[in-house]
Short mmCIF file of C-alpha atoms in Angstrom, two decimals:
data_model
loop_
_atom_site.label_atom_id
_atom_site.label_comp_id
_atom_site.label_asym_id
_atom_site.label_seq_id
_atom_site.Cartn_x
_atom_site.Cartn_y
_atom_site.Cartn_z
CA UNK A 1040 40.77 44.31 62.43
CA UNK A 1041 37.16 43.40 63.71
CA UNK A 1042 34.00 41.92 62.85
CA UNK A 1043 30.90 43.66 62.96
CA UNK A 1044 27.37 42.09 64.26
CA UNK A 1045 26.44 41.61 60.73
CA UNK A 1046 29.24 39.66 59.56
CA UNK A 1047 29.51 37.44 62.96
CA UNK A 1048 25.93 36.30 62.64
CA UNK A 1049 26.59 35.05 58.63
CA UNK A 1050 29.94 33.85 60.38
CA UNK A 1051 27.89 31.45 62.73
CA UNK A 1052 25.46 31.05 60.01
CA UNK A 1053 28.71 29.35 57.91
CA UNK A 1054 31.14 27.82 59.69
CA UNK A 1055 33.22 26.76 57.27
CA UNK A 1056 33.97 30.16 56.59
CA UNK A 1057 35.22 30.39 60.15
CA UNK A 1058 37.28 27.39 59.69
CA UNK A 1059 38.67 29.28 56.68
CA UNK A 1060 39.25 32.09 58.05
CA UNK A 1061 41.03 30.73 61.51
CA UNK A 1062 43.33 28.08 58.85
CA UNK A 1063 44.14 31.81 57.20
CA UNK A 1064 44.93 33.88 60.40
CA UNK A 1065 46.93 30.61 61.88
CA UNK A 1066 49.14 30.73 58.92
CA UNK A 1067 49.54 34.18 59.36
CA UNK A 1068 50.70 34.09 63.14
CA UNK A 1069 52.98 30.69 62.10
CA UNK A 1070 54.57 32.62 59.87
CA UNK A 1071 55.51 35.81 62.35
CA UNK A 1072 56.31 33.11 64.60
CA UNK A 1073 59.06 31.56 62.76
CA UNK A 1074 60.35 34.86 61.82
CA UNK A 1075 60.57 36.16 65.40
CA UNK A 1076 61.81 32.81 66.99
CA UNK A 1077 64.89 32.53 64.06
CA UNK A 1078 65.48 36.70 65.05
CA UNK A 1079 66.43 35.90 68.59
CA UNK A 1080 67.71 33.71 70.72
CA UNK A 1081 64.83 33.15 72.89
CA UNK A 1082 63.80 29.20 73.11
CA UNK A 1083 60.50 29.77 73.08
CA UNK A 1084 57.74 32.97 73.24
CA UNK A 1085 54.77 32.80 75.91
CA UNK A 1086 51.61 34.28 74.21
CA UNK A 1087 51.35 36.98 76.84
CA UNK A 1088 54.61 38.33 75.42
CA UNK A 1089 53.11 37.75 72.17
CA UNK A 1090 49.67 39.21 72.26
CA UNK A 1091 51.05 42.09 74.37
CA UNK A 1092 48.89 43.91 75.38
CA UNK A 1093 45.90 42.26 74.56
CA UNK A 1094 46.16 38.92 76.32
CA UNK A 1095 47.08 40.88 79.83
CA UNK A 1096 43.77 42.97 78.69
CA UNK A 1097 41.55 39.99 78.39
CA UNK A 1098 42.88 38.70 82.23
CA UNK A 1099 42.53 41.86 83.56
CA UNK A 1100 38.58 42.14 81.89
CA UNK A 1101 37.89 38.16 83.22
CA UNK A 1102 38.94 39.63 86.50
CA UNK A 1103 37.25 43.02 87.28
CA UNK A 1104 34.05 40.76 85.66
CA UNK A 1105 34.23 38.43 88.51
CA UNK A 1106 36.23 39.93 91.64
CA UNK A 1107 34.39 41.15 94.04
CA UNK A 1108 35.17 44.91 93.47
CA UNK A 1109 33.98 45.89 97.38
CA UNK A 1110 37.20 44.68 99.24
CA UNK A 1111 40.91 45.71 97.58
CA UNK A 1112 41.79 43.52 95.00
CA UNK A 1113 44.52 41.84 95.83
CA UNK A 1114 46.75 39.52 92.79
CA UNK A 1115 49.77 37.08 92.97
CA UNK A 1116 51.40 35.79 90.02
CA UNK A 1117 53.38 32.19 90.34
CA UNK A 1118 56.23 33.15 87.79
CA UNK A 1119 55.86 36.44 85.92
CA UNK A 1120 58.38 36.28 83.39
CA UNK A 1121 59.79 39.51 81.89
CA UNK A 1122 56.23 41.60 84.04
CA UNK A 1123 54.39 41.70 80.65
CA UNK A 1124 51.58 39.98 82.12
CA UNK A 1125 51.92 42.40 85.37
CA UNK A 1126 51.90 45.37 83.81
CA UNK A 1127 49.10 44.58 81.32
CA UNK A 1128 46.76 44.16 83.88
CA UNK A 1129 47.76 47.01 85.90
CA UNK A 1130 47.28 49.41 83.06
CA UNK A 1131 43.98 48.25 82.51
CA UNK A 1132 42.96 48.23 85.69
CA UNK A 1133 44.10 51.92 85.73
CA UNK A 1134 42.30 53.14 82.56
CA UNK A 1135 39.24 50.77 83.06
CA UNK A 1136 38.14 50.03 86.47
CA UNK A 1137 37.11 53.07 89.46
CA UNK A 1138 39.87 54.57 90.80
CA UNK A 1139 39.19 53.27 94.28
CA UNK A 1140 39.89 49.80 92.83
CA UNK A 1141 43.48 50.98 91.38
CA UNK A 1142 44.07 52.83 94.16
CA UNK A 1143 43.51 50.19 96.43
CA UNK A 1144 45.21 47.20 94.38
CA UNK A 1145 48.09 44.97 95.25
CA UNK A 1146 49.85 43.07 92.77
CA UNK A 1147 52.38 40.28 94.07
CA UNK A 1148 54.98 38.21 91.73
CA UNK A 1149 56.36 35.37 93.60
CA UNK A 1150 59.47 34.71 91.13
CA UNK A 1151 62.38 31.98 91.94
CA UNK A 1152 64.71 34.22 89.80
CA UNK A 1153 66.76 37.05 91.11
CA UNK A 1154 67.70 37.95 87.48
CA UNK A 1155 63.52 37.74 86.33
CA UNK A 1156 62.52 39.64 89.58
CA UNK A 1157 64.63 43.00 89.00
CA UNK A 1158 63.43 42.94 85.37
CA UNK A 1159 59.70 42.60 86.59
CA UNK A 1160 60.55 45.92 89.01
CA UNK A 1161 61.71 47.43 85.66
CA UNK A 1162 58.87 46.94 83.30
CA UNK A 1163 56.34 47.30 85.56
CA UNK A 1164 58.41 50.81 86.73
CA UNK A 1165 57.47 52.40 82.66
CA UNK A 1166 54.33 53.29 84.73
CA UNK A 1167 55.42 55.21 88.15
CA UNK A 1168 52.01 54.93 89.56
CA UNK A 1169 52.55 51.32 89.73
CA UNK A 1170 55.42 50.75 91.45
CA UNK A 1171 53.36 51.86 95.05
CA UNK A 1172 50.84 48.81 94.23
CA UNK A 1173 53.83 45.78 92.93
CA UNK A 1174 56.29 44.23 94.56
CA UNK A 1175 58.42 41.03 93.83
CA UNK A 1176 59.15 38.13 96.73
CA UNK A 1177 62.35 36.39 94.90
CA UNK A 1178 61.43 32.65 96.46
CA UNK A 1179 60.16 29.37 95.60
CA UNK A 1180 56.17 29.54 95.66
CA UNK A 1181 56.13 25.60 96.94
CA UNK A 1182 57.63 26.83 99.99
CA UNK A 1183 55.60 26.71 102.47
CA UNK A 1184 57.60 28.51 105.09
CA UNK A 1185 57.79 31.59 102.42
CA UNK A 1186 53.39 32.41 102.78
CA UNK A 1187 53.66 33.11 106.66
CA UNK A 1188 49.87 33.25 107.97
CA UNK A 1189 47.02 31.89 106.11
CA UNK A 1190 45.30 34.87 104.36
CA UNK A 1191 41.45 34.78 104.53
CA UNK A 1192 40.86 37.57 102.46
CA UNK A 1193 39.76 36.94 98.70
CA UNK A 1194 42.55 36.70 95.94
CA UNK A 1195 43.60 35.89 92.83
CA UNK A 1196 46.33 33.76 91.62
CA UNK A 1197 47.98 34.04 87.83
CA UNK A 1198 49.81 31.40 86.99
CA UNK A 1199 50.77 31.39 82.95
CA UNK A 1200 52.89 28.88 81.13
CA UNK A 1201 54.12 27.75 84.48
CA UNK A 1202 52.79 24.17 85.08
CA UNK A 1203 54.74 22.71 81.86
CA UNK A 1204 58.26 23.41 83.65
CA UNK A 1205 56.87 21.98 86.92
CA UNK A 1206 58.76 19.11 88.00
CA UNK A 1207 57.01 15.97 87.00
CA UNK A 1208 57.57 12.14 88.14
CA UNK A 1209 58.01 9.19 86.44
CA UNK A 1210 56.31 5.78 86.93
CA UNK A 1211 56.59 2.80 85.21
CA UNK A 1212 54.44 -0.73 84.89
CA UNK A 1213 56.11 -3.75 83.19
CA UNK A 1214 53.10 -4.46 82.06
CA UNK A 1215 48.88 -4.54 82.25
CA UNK A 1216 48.24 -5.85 85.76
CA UNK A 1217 51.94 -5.23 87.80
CA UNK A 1218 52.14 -2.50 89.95
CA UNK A 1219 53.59 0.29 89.68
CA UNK A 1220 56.79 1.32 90.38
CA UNK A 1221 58.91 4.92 90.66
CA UNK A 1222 61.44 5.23 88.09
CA UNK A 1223 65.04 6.48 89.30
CA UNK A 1224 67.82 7.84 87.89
CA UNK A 1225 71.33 6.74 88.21
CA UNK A 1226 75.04 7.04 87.14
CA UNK A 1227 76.62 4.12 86.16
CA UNK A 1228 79.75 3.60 86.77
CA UNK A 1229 83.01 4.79 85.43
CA UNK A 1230 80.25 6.05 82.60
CA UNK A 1231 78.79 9.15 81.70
CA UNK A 1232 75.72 7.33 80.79
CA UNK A 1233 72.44 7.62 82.88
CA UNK A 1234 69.89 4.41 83.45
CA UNK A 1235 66.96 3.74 84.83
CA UNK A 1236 66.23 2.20 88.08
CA UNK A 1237 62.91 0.82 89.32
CA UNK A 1238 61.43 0.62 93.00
CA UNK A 1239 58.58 0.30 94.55
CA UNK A 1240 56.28 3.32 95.24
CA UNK A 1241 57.18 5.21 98.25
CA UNK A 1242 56.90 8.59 97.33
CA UNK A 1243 53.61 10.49 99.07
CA UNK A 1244 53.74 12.68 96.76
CA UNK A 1245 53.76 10.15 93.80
CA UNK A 1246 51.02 8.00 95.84
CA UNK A 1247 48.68 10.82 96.44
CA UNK A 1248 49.03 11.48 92.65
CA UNK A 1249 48.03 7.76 91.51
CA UNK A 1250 45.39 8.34 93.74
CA UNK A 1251 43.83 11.53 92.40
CA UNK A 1252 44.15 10.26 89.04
CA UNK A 1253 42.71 6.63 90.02
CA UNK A 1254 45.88 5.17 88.35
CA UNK A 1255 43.96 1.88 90.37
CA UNK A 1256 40.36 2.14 89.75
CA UNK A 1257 40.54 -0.71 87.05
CA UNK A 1258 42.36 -3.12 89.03
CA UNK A 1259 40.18 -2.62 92.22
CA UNK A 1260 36.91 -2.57 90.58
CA UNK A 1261 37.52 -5.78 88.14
CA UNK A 1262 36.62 -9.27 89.33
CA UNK A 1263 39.37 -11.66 89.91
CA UNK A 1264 37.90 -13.94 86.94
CA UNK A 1265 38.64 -10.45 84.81
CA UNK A 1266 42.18 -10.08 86.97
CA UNK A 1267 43.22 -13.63 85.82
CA UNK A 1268 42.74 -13.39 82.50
CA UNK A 1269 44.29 -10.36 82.07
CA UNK A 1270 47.38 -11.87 83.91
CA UNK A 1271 47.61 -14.33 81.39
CA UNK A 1272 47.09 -12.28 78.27
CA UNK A 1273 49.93 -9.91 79.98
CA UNK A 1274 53.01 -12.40 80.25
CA UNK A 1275 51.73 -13.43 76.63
CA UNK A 1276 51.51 -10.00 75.35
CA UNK A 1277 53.34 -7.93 77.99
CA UNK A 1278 52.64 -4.50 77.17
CA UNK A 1279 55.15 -2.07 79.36
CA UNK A 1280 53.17 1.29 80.57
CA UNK A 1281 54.77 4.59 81.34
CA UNK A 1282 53.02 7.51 82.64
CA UNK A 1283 54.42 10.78 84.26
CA UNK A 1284 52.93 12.34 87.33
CA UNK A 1285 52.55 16.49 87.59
CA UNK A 1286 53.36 15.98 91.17
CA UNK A 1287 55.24 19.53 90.89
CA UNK A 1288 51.88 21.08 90.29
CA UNK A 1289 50.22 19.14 92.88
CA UNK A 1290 52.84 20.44 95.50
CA UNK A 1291 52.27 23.72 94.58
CA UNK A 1292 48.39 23.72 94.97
CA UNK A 1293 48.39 22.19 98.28
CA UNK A 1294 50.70 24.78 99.60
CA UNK A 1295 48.25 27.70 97.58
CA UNK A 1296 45.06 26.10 99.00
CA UNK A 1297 46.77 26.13 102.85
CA UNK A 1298 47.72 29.58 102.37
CA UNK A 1299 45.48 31.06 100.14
CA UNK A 1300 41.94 28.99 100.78
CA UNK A 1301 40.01 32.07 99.43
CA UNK A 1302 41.67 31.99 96.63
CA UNK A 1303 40.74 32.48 92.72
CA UNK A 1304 43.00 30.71 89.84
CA UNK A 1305 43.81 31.51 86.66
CA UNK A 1306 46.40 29.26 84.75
CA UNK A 1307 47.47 29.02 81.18
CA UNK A 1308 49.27 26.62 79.32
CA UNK A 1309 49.83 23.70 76.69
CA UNK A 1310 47.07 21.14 76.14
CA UNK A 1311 49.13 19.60 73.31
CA UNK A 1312 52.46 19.16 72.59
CA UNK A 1313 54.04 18.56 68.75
CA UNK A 1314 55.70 15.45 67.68
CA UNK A 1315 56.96 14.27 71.05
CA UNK A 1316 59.40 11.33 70.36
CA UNK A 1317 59.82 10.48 74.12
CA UNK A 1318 57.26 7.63 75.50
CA UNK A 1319 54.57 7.80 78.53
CA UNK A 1320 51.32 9.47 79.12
CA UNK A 1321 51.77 13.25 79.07
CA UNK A 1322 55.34 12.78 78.14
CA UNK A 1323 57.57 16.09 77.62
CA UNK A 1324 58.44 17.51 74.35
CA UNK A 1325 62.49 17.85 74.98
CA UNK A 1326 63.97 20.28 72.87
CA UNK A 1327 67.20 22.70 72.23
CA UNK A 1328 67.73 25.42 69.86
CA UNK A 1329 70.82 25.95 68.05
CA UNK A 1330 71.36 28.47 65.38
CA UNK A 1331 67.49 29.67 65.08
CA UNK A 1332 66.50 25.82 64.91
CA UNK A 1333 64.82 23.13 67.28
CA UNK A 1334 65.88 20.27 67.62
CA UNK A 1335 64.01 17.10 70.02
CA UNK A 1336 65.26 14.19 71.88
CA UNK A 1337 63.90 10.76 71.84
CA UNK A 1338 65.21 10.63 75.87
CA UNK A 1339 65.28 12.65 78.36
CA UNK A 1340 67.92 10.95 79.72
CA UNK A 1341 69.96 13.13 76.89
CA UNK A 1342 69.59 16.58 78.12
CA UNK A 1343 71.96 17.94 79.94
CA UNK A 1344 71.19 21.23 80.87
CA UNK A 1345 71.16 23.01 77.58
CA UNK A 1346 67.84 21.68 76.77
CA UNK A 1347 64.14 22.93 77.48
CA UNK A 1348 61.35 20.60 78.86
CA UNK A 1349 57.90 21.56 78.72
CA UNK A 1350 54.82 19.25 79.69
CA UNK A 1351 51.19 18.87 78.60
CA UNK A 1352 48.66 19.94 80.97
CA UNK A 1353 45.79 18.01 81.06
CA UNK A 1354 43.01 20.22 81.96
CA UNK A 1355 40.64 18.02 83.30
CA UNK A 1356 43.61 16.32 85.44
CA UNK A 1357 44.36 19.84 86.63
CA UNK A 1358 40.65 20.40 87.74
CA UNK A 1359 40.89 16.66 89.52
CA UNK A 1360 43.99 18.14 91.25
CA UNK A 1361 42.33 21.43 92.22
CA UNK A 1362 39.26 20.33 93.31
CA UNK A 1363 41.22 17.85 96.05
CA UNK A 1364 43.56 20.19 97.44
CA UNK A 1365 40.40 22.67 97.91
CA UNK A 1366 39.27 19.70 99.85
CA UNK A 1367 36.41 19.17 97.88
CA UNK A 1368 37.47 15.88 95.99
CA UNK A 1369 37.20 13.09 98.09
CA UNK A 1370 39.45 10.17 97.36
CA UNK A 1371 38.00 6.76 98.34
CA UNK A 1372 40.65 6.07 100.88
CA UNK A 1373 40.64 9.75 101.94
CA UNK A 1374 38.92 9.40 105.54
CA UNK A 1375 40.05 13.22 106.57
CA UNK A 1376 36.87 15.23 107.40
CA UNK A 1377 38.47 18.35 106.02
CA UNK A 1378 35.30 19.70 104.74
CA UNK A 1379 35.67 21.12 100.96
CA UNK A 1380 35.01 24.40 99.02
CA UNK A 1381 32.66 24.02 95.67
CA UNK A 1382 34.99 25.27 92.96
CA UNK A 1383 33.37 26.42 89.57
CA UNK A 1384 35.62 25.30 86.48
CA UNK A 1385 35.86 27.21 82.86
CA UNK A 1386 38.16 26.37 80.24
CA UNK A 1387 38.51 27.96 76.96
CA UNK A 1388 40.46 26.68 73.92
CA UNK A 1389 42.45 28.78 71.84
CA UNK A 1390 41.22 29.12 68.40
CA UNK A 1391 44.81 30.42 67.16
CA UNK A 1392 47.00 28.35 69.26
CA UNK A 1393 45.40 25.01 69.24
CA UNK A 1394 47.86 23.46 71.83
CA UNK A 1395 47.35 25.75 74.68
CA UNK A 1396 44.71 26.14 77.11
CA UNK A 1397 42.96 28.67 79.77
CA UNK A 1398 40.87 28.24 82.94
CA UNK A 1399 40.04 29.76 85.66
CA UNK A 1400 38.44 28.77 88.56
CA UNK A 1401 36.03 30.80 90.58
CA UNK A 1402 34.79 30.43 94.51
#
């Protein structure tokens, strides 16, 4: 169904109308939603796979707006699924953009899954023409060894509905002014129970990810009048803190900005998360289906392997994270002299699915 000039403009002119009408088609899409999720036994839907075709249409469109059209376009996707999102923008490509620029296009999934990759070769295959233009590399995309040689060349890189499975780690503060410390897991003994074990930080990976977040700022830039009073007011009203780290995603863009420094980004995923009963900032939503219904966990310590963990992506932590690996965030300890690339951010809310995001970002 669309909306013609006339009716957008009194749309704009009335916005409650639009709220109306968004409240109505939300409903609508809940609705196939629960009906499609209690038909299969899929955990979860992504909204490429949803939206098919449209949502692969719309990438595809953001792209040939913005590539440079004059060298081959070139595409990897971090995680492609079932190739919906693949094959989407190939087809588009084909009916839409000079045949020189299909001609000349390479698409690239870099899946972890054997099982994922020969599907992708599959769907993608419905179109015969494509299969000269796509190929799968079945390995881990934090790899570093996997990239070979730096490639100078211009690119894009997909990444959709990956960063909330991305490992993430957990640190913990006992309370406002302590340090932090990384939070371990352990056995304990002659028990099946896990607990939690707390040691200093040690991790680079965790360290460089207090420091792009400025996990410290507060406690370095407050006087020691400030300092002490807070120190009292803690032990009096000790207030624990728990935050986790997307040091998975920060792995991954420092390998993509070594290999790929020319390179464009596109990621989707979840701003928001439902009625997460777990504690921390950006804490997962931990969750297992069983006979068509969800079901959460208060700990993670409780799943086991037959549960699904997705994460909140903060946007604006993502751009933080970005923007350094380019080199182009400077951290105030940082004393490389790496020089940095200017990186233009846009993100776009989803008026339908309120807890997911889109950006890109653009050379």
């Amino acid at each position: 169904m669309g909306i013609s000039l006339k009716d957008r403009n009194r749309l704009e002119c009335f916005p409650e109308q639009l709220s109306s009408i968004s409240l109505r088609v939300g409903k609508v899409i809940m609705k196939y939603l629960d009906k499609i999720y209690k038909e299969s036994e899929v955990s979860w839907f992504t909204p490429v796979e949803i939206f098919k075709p449209w949502y692969a249409h719309g990438i595809a469109e953001a792209i040939m707006r913005t590539a440079n059209l004059s060298v081959p376009l070139k595409i990897y996707e971090i995680g492609g699924g079932s190739g919906t999102c693949a094959k989407g923008i190939m087809d588009y490509i084909m009916l839409n953009a000079p045949p020189r620029v299909y001609n000349n296009m390479t698409y690239i999934s870099v899946e972890v899954s054997p099982s994922l990759a020969e599907i992708q070769r599959e769907t993608v295959g419905e179109v015969r023409s494509h299969l000269s233009k796509f190929r799968v590399e079945c390995r881990d995309a934090t790899d570093r060894s996997g990239w070979g040689d730096a490639e100078q060349q211009p690119c894009w890189v997909i990444m959709l509905e990956v960063l909330d499975n991305l490992p993430h780690d957990l640190i913990y503060s006992e309370n406002q002014v302590s340090p932090w410390m990384e939070v371990w897991v352990e056995k304990q003994q002659d028990r099946e129970t896990l607990s939690e074990l707390y040691k200093p930080l040690q991790d680079s990976l965790i360290k460089r990810c207090v420091a792009i977040i400025d996990l410290d700022k507060k406690h370095d830039s407050q006087s020691s009048a400030i300092l002490k009073a807070k120190s009292v007011w803690s032990k009096v009203f000790p207030k624990p803190q728990r935050c986790w780290l997307p040091t998975g995603c920060l792995k991954l863009l420092e390998v993509l900005h070594e290999v790929l420094p020319k390179m464009s980004l596109i990621a989707s995923d979840f701003s928001y998360l439902p009625d997460v009963r777990i504690l921390g900032e950006r804490a997962p939503l931990v969750s297992t289906k069983k006979d068509g219904s969800s079901s959460d966990y208060s700990s993670y310590l409780d799943a086991r392997g037959d549960a699904d963990i997705f994460f909140p992506t903060e946007f604006w932590l993502l751009e933080r994270i970005d923007h350094y690996c380019s080199g182009w965030l400077k951290l105030q300890k940082d004393l490389s002299s790496k020089e940095g690339k200017k990186r233009r951010t846009i993100t776009v809310s989803s008026i339908l699915l309120s807890y997911s995001g889109f950006c890109f970002w653009k050379l």
